[in-house]
Tab-separated table of C-alpha atoms and ligand atoms in Angstrom:
chain	number	residue	atom	x	y	z
A	1	MET	CA	-4.192	30.606	8.707
A	2	ILE	CA	-4.467	27.268	6.391
A	3	LYS	CA	-5.707	28.331	3.184
A	4	HIS	CA	-5.753	24.791	1.570
A	5	LEU	CA	-4.645	21.472	3.007
A	6	LEU	CA	-2.714	20.036	-0.117
A	7	ASP	CA	0.494	18.469	1.733
A	8	ILE	CA	2.086	18.290	5.054
A	9	ARG	CA	5.428	19.451	3.181
A	10	SER	CA	4.040	22.954	3.167
A	11	LEU	CA	2.875	22.956	6.804
A	12	ASN	CA	5.394	24.329	9.506
A	13	ARG	CA	5.348	22.890	13.084
A	14	GLU	CA	3.053	25.079	14.459
A	15	GLN	CA	0.180	24.626	12.066
A	16	LEU	CA	0.823	20.757	12.261
A	17	LEU	CA	0.577	20.964	16.111
A	18	PHE	CA	-2.375	23.107	16.004
A	19	LEU	CA	-4.308	20.771	13.725
A	20	LEU	CA	-3.204	17.867	16.061
A	21	GLU	CA	-4.245	19.554	19.205
A	22	ASN	CA	-7.594	20.554	17.615
A	23	ALA	CA	-8.280	16.911	16.135
A	24	ASP	CA	-7.738	15.589	19.845
A	25	LYS	CA	-10.322	17.923	21.005
A	26	PHE	CA	-12.864	17.133	18.426
A	27	CYS	CA	-12.397	13.226	19.696
A	28	GLU	CA	-14.686	13.846	22.291
A	29	VAL	CA	-17.808	14.730	19.860
A	30	SER	CA	-17.841	11.258	18.545
A	31	GLU	CA	-18.015	9.998	22.117
A	32	ARG	CA	-21.606	11.767	22.714
A	33	SER	CA	-24.947	10.395	22.083
A	34	LEU	CA	-25.700	13.029	19.936
A	35	LYS	CA	-22.740	13.477	17.760
A	36	LYS	CA	-23.209	16.791	16.363
A	37	VAL	CA	-21.553	20.609	16.754
A	38	PRO	CA	-22.978	23.728	14.791
A	39	ALA	CA	-19.596	24.644	13.979
A	40	LEU	CA	-20.073	24.446	10.056
A	41	ARG	CA	-23.802	24.887	9.775
A	42	GLY	CA	-24.399	26.534	6.320
A	43	LYS	CA	-21.440	25.350	4.925
A	44	THR	CA	-21.083	23.132	1.939
A	45	ILE	CA	-18.495	20.274	1.331
A	46	ILE	CA	-18.025	18.509	-1.873
A	47	LEU	CA	-16.392	15.329	-1.583
A	48	LEU	CA	-14.698	14.355	-5.028
A	49	PHE	CA	-13.472	10.903	-4.963
A	50	LEU	CA	-11.982	9.938	-8.192
A	51	GLU	CA	-10.366	6.833	-6.933
A	52	PRO	CA	-11.647	3.967	-4.613
A	53	SER	CA	-11.796	4.914	-0.881
A	54	THR	CA	-13.534	3.465	2.069
A	55	ARG	CA	-12.412	5.088	5.251
A	56	THR	CA	-11.226	8.558	4.072
A	57	ARG	CA	-14.352	9.000	2.045
A	58	ALA	CA	-16.635	7.976	4.723
A	59	SER	CA	-14.677	9.617	7.532
A	60	PHE	CA	-14.830	12.969	5.628
A	61	GLU	CA	-18.549	12.786	5.209
A	62	ILE	CA	-19.067	11.847	9.071
A	63	ALA	CA	-16.479	14.675	9.975
A	64	GLY	CA	-18.466	17.209	7.664
A	65	LYS	CA	-21.904	15.797	9.270
A	66	ARG	CA	-20.617	15.934	12.893
A	67	LEU	CA	-19.856	19.741	12.161
A	68	SER	CA	-23.303	20.250	10.637
A	69	ALA	CA	-22.004	21.118	7.373
A	70	ASP	CA	-24.074	19.627	4.285
A	71	THR	CA	-21.773	17.240	2.452
A	72	ILE	CA	-22.349	15.948	-1.397
A	73	ASN	CA	-20.330	12.998	-2.482
A	74	ILE	CA	-19.163	12.613	-6.055
A	75	SER	CA	-17.302	9.543	-7.398
A	76	ALA	CA	-15.793	8.882	-10.893
A	77	SER	CA	-18.256	6.032	-11.983
A	78	GLY	CA	-21.397	8.633	-11.604
A	79	SER	CA	-19.891	11.654	-12.661
A	80	SER	CA	-19.183	13.438	-16.153
A	81	VAL	CA	-15.448	12.467	-15.814
A	82	VAL	CA	-16.642	9.185	-17.306
A	83	LYS	CA	-17.902	11.169	-20.153
A	84	GLY	CA	-14.487	12.589	-20.649
A	85	GLU	CA	-14.662	16.007	-18.687
A	86	SER	CA	-11.406	17.439	-17.883
A	87	LEU	CA	-10.519	18.337	-13.972
A	88	TYR	CA	-10.485	21.751	-14.862
A	89	ASP	CA	-14.053	22.012	-16.156
A	90	THR	CA	-15.358	19.632	-13.304
A	91	ALA	CA	-13.728	21.773	-10.762
A	92	ARG	CA	-15.109	25.055	-12.262
A	93	THR	CA	-18.663	23.420	-12.646
A	94	LEU	CA	-18.706	22.761	-9.029
A	95	GLU	CA	-17.518	26.022	-7.742
A	96	ALA	CA	-20.467	27.517	-9.624
A	97	MET	CA	-22.480	26.095	-7.109
A	98	ALA	CA	-20.561	27.874	-4.102
A	99	PRO	CA	-19.123	25.212	-1.956
A	100	ASP	CA	-16.944	26.426	0.686
A	101	ILE	CA	-14.586	23.133	0.677
A	102	LEU	CA	-13.624	20.626	-1.754
A	103	VAL	CA	-12.181	17.277	-0.878
A	104	MET	CA	-10.315	15.548	-3.437
A	105	ARG	CA	-9.179	12.015	-4.127
A	106	HIS	CA	-7.255	11.999	-7.634
A	107	PRO	CA	-5.213	9.263	-9.275
A	108	GLN	CA	-2.429	11.953	-10.611
A	109	SER	CA	0.106	13.522	-8.126
A	110	GLY	CA	-0.062	17.335	-7.993
A	111	ALA	CA	-3.900	17.076	-9.062
A	112	ALA	CA	-4.659	18.983	-5.643
A	113	HIS	CA	-2.173	21.751	-6.070
A	114	PHE	CA	-3.869	22.152	-9.690
A	115	LEU	CA	-7.177	22.277	-8.377
A	116	SER	CA	-6.326	24.888	-5.693
A	117	ARG	CA	-4.779	27.129	-8.284
A	118	ILE	CA	-8.158	26.737	-10.692
A	119	LEU	CA	-10.507	27.490	-7.777
A	120	LYS	CA	-11.069	31.044	-6.697
A	121	TYR	CA	-13.137	30.726	-3.674
A	122	THR	CA	-13.196	27.450	-2.562
A	123	ALA	CA	-10.739	25.767	0.090
A	124	VAL	CA	-9.390	22.599	-1.346
A	125	VAL	CA	-8.508	19.162	0.760
A	126	ASN	CA	-6.017	16.731	-0.495
A	127	ALA	CA	-7.388	13.572	0.186
A	128	GLY	CA	-4.850	11.579	-1.664
A	129	ASP	CA	-3.160	12.405	-4.963
A	130	GLY	CA	-1.378	9.553	-6.819
A	131	MET	CA	2.061	8.590	-5.093
A	132	HIS	CA	2.391	12.239	-4.003
A	133	GLU	CA	0.808	12.950	-0.191
A	134	HIS	CA	-2.231	12.047	1.776
A	135	PRO	CA	-1.864	14.780	4.580
A	136	THR	CA	-5.062	13.691	6.675
A	137	GLN	CA	-3.610	10.327	6.852
A	138	ALA	CA	-0.462	11.258	8.229
A	139	LEU	CA	-2.292	13.585	10.504
A	140	LEU	CA	-4.489	10.819	11.984
A	141	ASP	CA	-1.509	8.686	12.381
A	142	CYS	CA	0.411	11.242	14.219
A	143	LEU	CA	-2.623	11.901	16.765
A	144	THR	CA	-2.793	8.146	17.169
A	145	LEU	CA	0.706	8.143	18.233
A	146	LYS	CA	0.609	11.287	20.216
A	147	GLN	CA	-2.599	9.671	22.242
A	148	PHE	CA	-0.570	6.550	22.794
A	149	PHE	CA	2.517	8.242	23.967
A	150	ASN	CA	0.826	10.572	25.962
A	151	SER	CA	-1.133	7.874	27.785
A	152	LYS	CA	2.440	6.518	28.954
A	153	GLY	CA	3.549	9.965	30.063
A	154	GLN	CA	5.655	10.451	26.726
A	155	GLU	CA	5.783	12.930	24.074
A	156	LEU	CA	5.380	12.270	20.411
A	157	GLN	CA	9.144	13.447	19.747
A	158	GLY	CA	12.359	11.487	19.583
A	159	LYS	CA	10.860	8.095	18.334
A	160	THR	CA	11.883	5.896	15.784
A	161	VAL	CA	9.207	5.420	13.323
A	162	ALA	CA	9.978	2.319	10.912
A	163	ILE	CA	7.654	2.625	7.785
A	164	VAL	CA	7.761	-1.013	5.932
A	165	GLY	CA	6.644	-1.964	2.283
A	166	ASP	CA	5.953	-0.137	-0.916
A	167	ILE	CA	7.293	2.954	0.012
A	168	LEU	CA	7.865	3.876	-3.720
A	169	HIS	CA	4.082	4.309	-4.480
A	170	SER	CA	2.912	5.296	-1.206
A	171	ARG	CA	1.508	8.917	-0.369
A	172	VAL	CA	0.923	7.656	3.058
A	173	ALA	CA	4.485	7.005	3.501
A	174	ARG	CA	5.505	10.797	2.006
A	175	SER	CA	3.125	12.567	4.078
A	176	ASN	CA	4.396	10.436	7.496
A	177	ILE	CA	8.060	11.421	6.551
A	178	TRP	CA	7.348	14.989	6.695
A	179	ALA	CA	5.014	14.970	9.461
A	180	HIS	CA	7.539	12.814	11.807
A	181	LEU	CA	10.654	14.970	10.688
A	182	LEU	CA	8.812	18.240	11.874
A	183	LEU	CA	7.624	16.315	14.965
A	184	GLY	CA	11.312	15.434	15.659
A	185	ASN	CA	11.127	11.745	15.229
A	186	LYS	CA	13.415	9.752	13.222
A	187	VAL	CA	11.952	7.956	10.218
A	188	ARG	CA	13.212	4.667	8.614
A	189	LEU	CA	12.258	3.603	5.388
A	190	VAL	CA	12.274	-0.570	4.900
A	191	GLY	CA	11.747	-2.408	1.528
A	192	PRO	CA	12.734	-4.406	-1.173
A	193	PRO	CA	15.211	-2.222	-3.363
A	194	THR	CA	12.549	-2.063	-6.233
A	195	LEU	CA	10.112	-0.410	-4.051
A	196	LEU	CA	12.629	1.591	-2.143
A	197	PRO	CA	15.662	2.620	-4.218
A	198	SER	CA	18.363	3.427	-2.099
A	199	ASP	CA	18.882	6.790	-3.628
A	200	PHE	CA	15.263	7.384	-2.584
A	201	SER	CA	14.726	10.649	-4.715
A	202	ASN	CA	14.072	12.951	-1.927
A	203	MET	CA	16.801	11.972	0.424
A	204	GLN	CA	18.734	14.994	0.495
A	205	VAL	CA	15.890	17.137	0.700
A	206	TRP	CA	14.499	14.962	3.420
A	207	GLY	CA	17.486	15.050	5.586
A	208	GLU	CA	19.511	13.346	8.057
A	209	HIS	CA	16.883	12.010	10.160
A	210	LEU	CA	15.790	9.545	7.474
A	211	SER	CA	17.177	6.439	6.608
A	212	VAL	CA	17.007	3.379	4.065
A	213	HIS	CA	17.009	-0.063	4.895
A	214	HIS	CA	16.374	-3.459	2.737
A	215	ARG	CA	16.679	-5.931	5.509
A	216	LEU	CA	13.411	-5.838	7.670
A	217	ALA	CA	15.566	-6.460	10.812
A	218	ASP	CA	17.937	-3.727	10.398
A	219	GLY	CA	14.998	-1.261	9.629
A	220	ILE	CA	12.812	-2.108	12.686
A	221	GLN	CA	15.421	-2.913	15.071
A	222	GLY	CA	14.467	-0.921	18.251
A	223	ALA	CA	11.723	0.836	16.774
A	224	ASP	CA	8.839	2.472	18.547
A	225	VAL	CA	6.536	2.137	16.006
A	226	VAL	CA	6.387	-0.188	12.891
A	227	MET	CA	3.919	1.132	9.954
A	228	ALA	CA	3.325	-1.519	7.469
A	229	LEU	CA	2.033	-0.061	4.093
A	230	ARG	CA	-0.191	-1.892	1.615
A	231	MET	CA	1.350	-3.315	-1.365
A	232	GLN	CA	-0.184	-1.307	-3.918
A	233	LEU	CA	-0.318	-3.368	-6.842
A	234	GLU	CA	-2.683	-1.197	-8.819
A	235	ARG	CA	0.219	1.462	-9.013
A	236	GLN	CA	2.859	-1.255	-9.882
A	237	LYS	CA	3.179	-1.019	-13.610
A	238	GLY	CA	6.168	-3.326	-13.807
A	239	HIS	CA	7.229	-6.449	-11.840
A	240	PHE	CA	8.337	-4.756	-8.370
A	241	ILE	CA	8.203	-8.022	-6.734
A	242	SER	CA	8.162	-11.587	-7.828
A	243	ASN	CA	5.096	-12.399	-5.592
A	244	THR	CA	3.243	-11.476	-2.502
A	245	ASP	CA	4.264	-15.038	-0.631
A	246	GLU	CA	7.843	-13.892	-1.224
A	247	TYR	CA	7.350	-10.290	0.123
A	248	SER	CA	5.672	-11.407	3.262
A	249	ARG	CA	8.386	-14.061	3.908
A	250	TYR	CA	11.004	-11.077	3.650
A	251	TYR	CA	9.081	-8.104	4.771
A	252	GLY	CA	5.718	-9.492	6.307
A	253	ILE	CA	5.264	-8.355	10.001
A	254	ASN	CA	4.465	-11.131	12.415
A	255	GLU	CA	4.602	-11.367	16.110
A	256	SER	CA	8.057	-13.496	16.242
A	257	VAL	CA	9.879	-10.813	13.919
A	258	LEU	CA	8.351	-8.261	16.336
A	259	GLN	CA	9.530	-10.002	19.546
A	260	ARG	CA	12.894	-10.411	18.370
A	261	TYR	CA	13.745	-7.027	16.804
A	262	ALA	CA	11.155	-4.399	18.222
A	263	PRO	CA	9.715	-5.922	21.222
A	264	ASP	CA	7.962	-2.625	22.668
A	265	ALA	CA	6.852	-1.525	19.035
A	266	VAL	CA	3.193	-0.473	18.356
A	267	VAL	CA	1.939	-1.557	15.007
A	268	MET	CA	0.039	0.574	12.510
A	269	HIS	CA	-1.510	0.151	9.090
A	270	PRO	CA	-3.495	3.073	6.804
A	271	GLY	CA	-5.697	0.279	5.390
A	272	PRO	CA	-6.824	-1.690	3.240
A	273	LEU	CA	-4.647	-4.434	4.793
A	274	ASN	CA	-3.869	-7.360	2.726
A	275	ARG	CA	-3.949	-9.847	5.658
A	276	GLY	CA	-1.032	-12.091	5.879
A	277	VAL	CA	0.838	-10.171	3.425
A	278	GLU	CA	1.907	-6.838	5.042
A	279	LEU	CA	0.981	-7.922	8.476
A	280	SER	CA	-0.028	-11.278	10.080
A	281	SER	CA	-3.365	-11.252	11.601
A	282	GLU	CA	-2.196	-12.189	15.113
A	283	VAL	CA	-0.345	-8.710	14.768
A	284	ALA	CA	-3.117	-6.723	13.038
A	285	ASP	CA	-5.676	-7.909	15.689
A	286	GLY	CA	-3.289	-7.948	18.342
A	287	PRO	CA	-2.514	-5.672	21.492
A	288	ARG	CA	-0.088	-3.596	19.634
A	289	SER	CA	-2.144	-2.585	16.914
A	290	LEU	CA	-3.166	0.795	16.780
A	291	ILE	CA	-5.415	0.177	13.525
A	292	SER	CA	-8.880	0.739	14.898
A	293	LYS	CA	-7.543	3.824	16.895
A	294	GLN	CA	-6.368	5.325	13.540
A	295	VAL	CA	-9.609	4.885	11.772
A	296	ALA	CA	-11.658	6.319	14.798
A	297	ASN	CA	-9.284	9.356	14.884
A	298	GLY	CA	-9.631	9.668	11.064
A	299	VAL	CA	-12.855	11.668	11.974
A	300	ALA	CA	-11.384	13.725	14.628
A	301	VAL	CA	-8.549	14.796	12.228
A	302	ARG	CA	-10.860	15.641	9.224
A	303	MET	CA	-13.159	17.508	11.575
A	304	ALA	CA	-10.025	19.653	12.608
A	305	ALA	CA	-8.767	20.088	8.983
A	306	LEU	CA	-12.494	21.084	7.798
A	307	PHE	CA	-12.708	23.598	10.701
A	308	ALA	CA	-9.602	25.382	10.125
A	309	LEU	CA	-10.144	25.816	6.391
A	310	ALA	CA	-13.619	27.314	7.232
A	311	ALA	CA	-12.186	29.596	10.016
A	312	SER	CA	-9.424	30.508	7.872
A	313	ARG	CA	-12.031	31.551	4.859
A	314	GLN	CA	-14.011	33.406	7.570
A	315	GLU	CA	-10.862	35.567	8.720
A	316	ALA	CA	-10.149	36.207	4.832
A	317	GLU	CA	-13.918	37.340	4.380
A	318	LEU	CA	-13.648	39.745	7.326
A	319	GLU	CA	-10.517	41.189	6.063
A	320	ALA	CA	-11.808	41.814	2.647
A	321	ALA	CA	-14.894	43.610	3.964
B	401	NCD	C1	-4.216	4.578	1.526
B	401	NCD	C2	-4.468	5.586	0.324
B	401	NCD	O1	-5.430	5.409	-0.320
B	401	NCD	O2	-3.454	6.153	-0.161
B	401	NCD	N1	-5.434	4.511	2.111
B	401	NCD	C3	-6.095	5.350	3.028
B	401	NCD	O3	-6.452	6.404	2.549
B	401	NCD	N2	-6.605	4.625	4.150
B	401	NCD	C4	-3.223	3.465	1.616
B	401	NCD	C5	-3.510	2.578	0.436
B	401	NCD	O4	-4.450	2.529	-0.174
B	401	NCD	O5	-2.845	1.680	0.511
C-alpha cells in the first residue's frame, strides 16, 4: 500500500516492481482507439506545477484523463502564489475542495514531503522537488529499460547504467540512483568535478554499487545504458562550467564516443534536451535513442502511480469504516 509517492528512496523493491508491472499493463490503453478506462471515475486530481514543465505535466494530465479522473491544472503564474501565498495556505485551500490526489512540482527540495504532512486526506505525488527527487521520471526510465531488455530476452538486473552530466543539480539522477540500486544494477556517475564532487554527498548511503568518474571514457566504458542529463543552468548559481562548448567537448555524447567506449549502449535523456551539448542530434534521433519511448511510457507510469494511490486510499477508507 503506497500512501504518497514522494521519492524512490522510501520504496522497497516489491513496491517498485509492482508499479513497473502495472505501468507495463497500462501501456496498452494508449494504443486503443478509445483511450480511456473507468478506473478513477469520480476522482479529482489537482496538478500544481510551480516550475516549468512540458512532458511531466502533460503526461500526468493525460494519465488522469485516460483513467477517467477529473484533472485541474494550476501553475505559479496564474495562482495566488504570485500574490505571496505560502505553500501551507495554498495546500489547505486546495484540500478544502476535496481532491483525491495532488501532484506537485516545486523548486524547493523537500516540498513534496512538507505537503504530505500538511494534507490530511489527499495523496501527494512528487513531480519533481528542487534537487531532491523525481520519482515518476525514474519509474518511466526503468520501465523503458525493462521493456528494452525484455525484448532482447534479458532482465533489467545486473546492468551498468552510466548517468552523465549535471548530477549535482539533478533530481532525475537521484531518483534513478535509488531505482537502479534497488533493481540490482550498477550505477556510474560521470561529470566534471564541479557538477559531481568526488565525495558525492550520499556515496556511503548509496553503497558499493555506485561509483564516481570524472572522465567520460572511464564512466561509459562498457556501459549498457548511457543516460545524459540536461545542464541545469537555472539551478547553477555559480560558475560550474566555463561554457557549454567546453562541456560538450569533454562530456558530450556523440556516435564516435559511443562506438569507441560503449558500442552496445542505449541512450536516454529525460528532456528537455540541449541539442549538441549533452547529446549530438545523430545520437538523440538515432537507433540507440530511447527518448521517444521514455516520453510515451511517462503516461503509463503516471497512470500506474495515480491508480495505486487511489487504490490505497480506498483500502484505507474501507478499513476505517
Ligand atoms: C527533468 C526535470 O524537470 O527534473 N525533466 C523532466 O521532468 N522530464 C529534467 C530537467 O529539467 O533537466
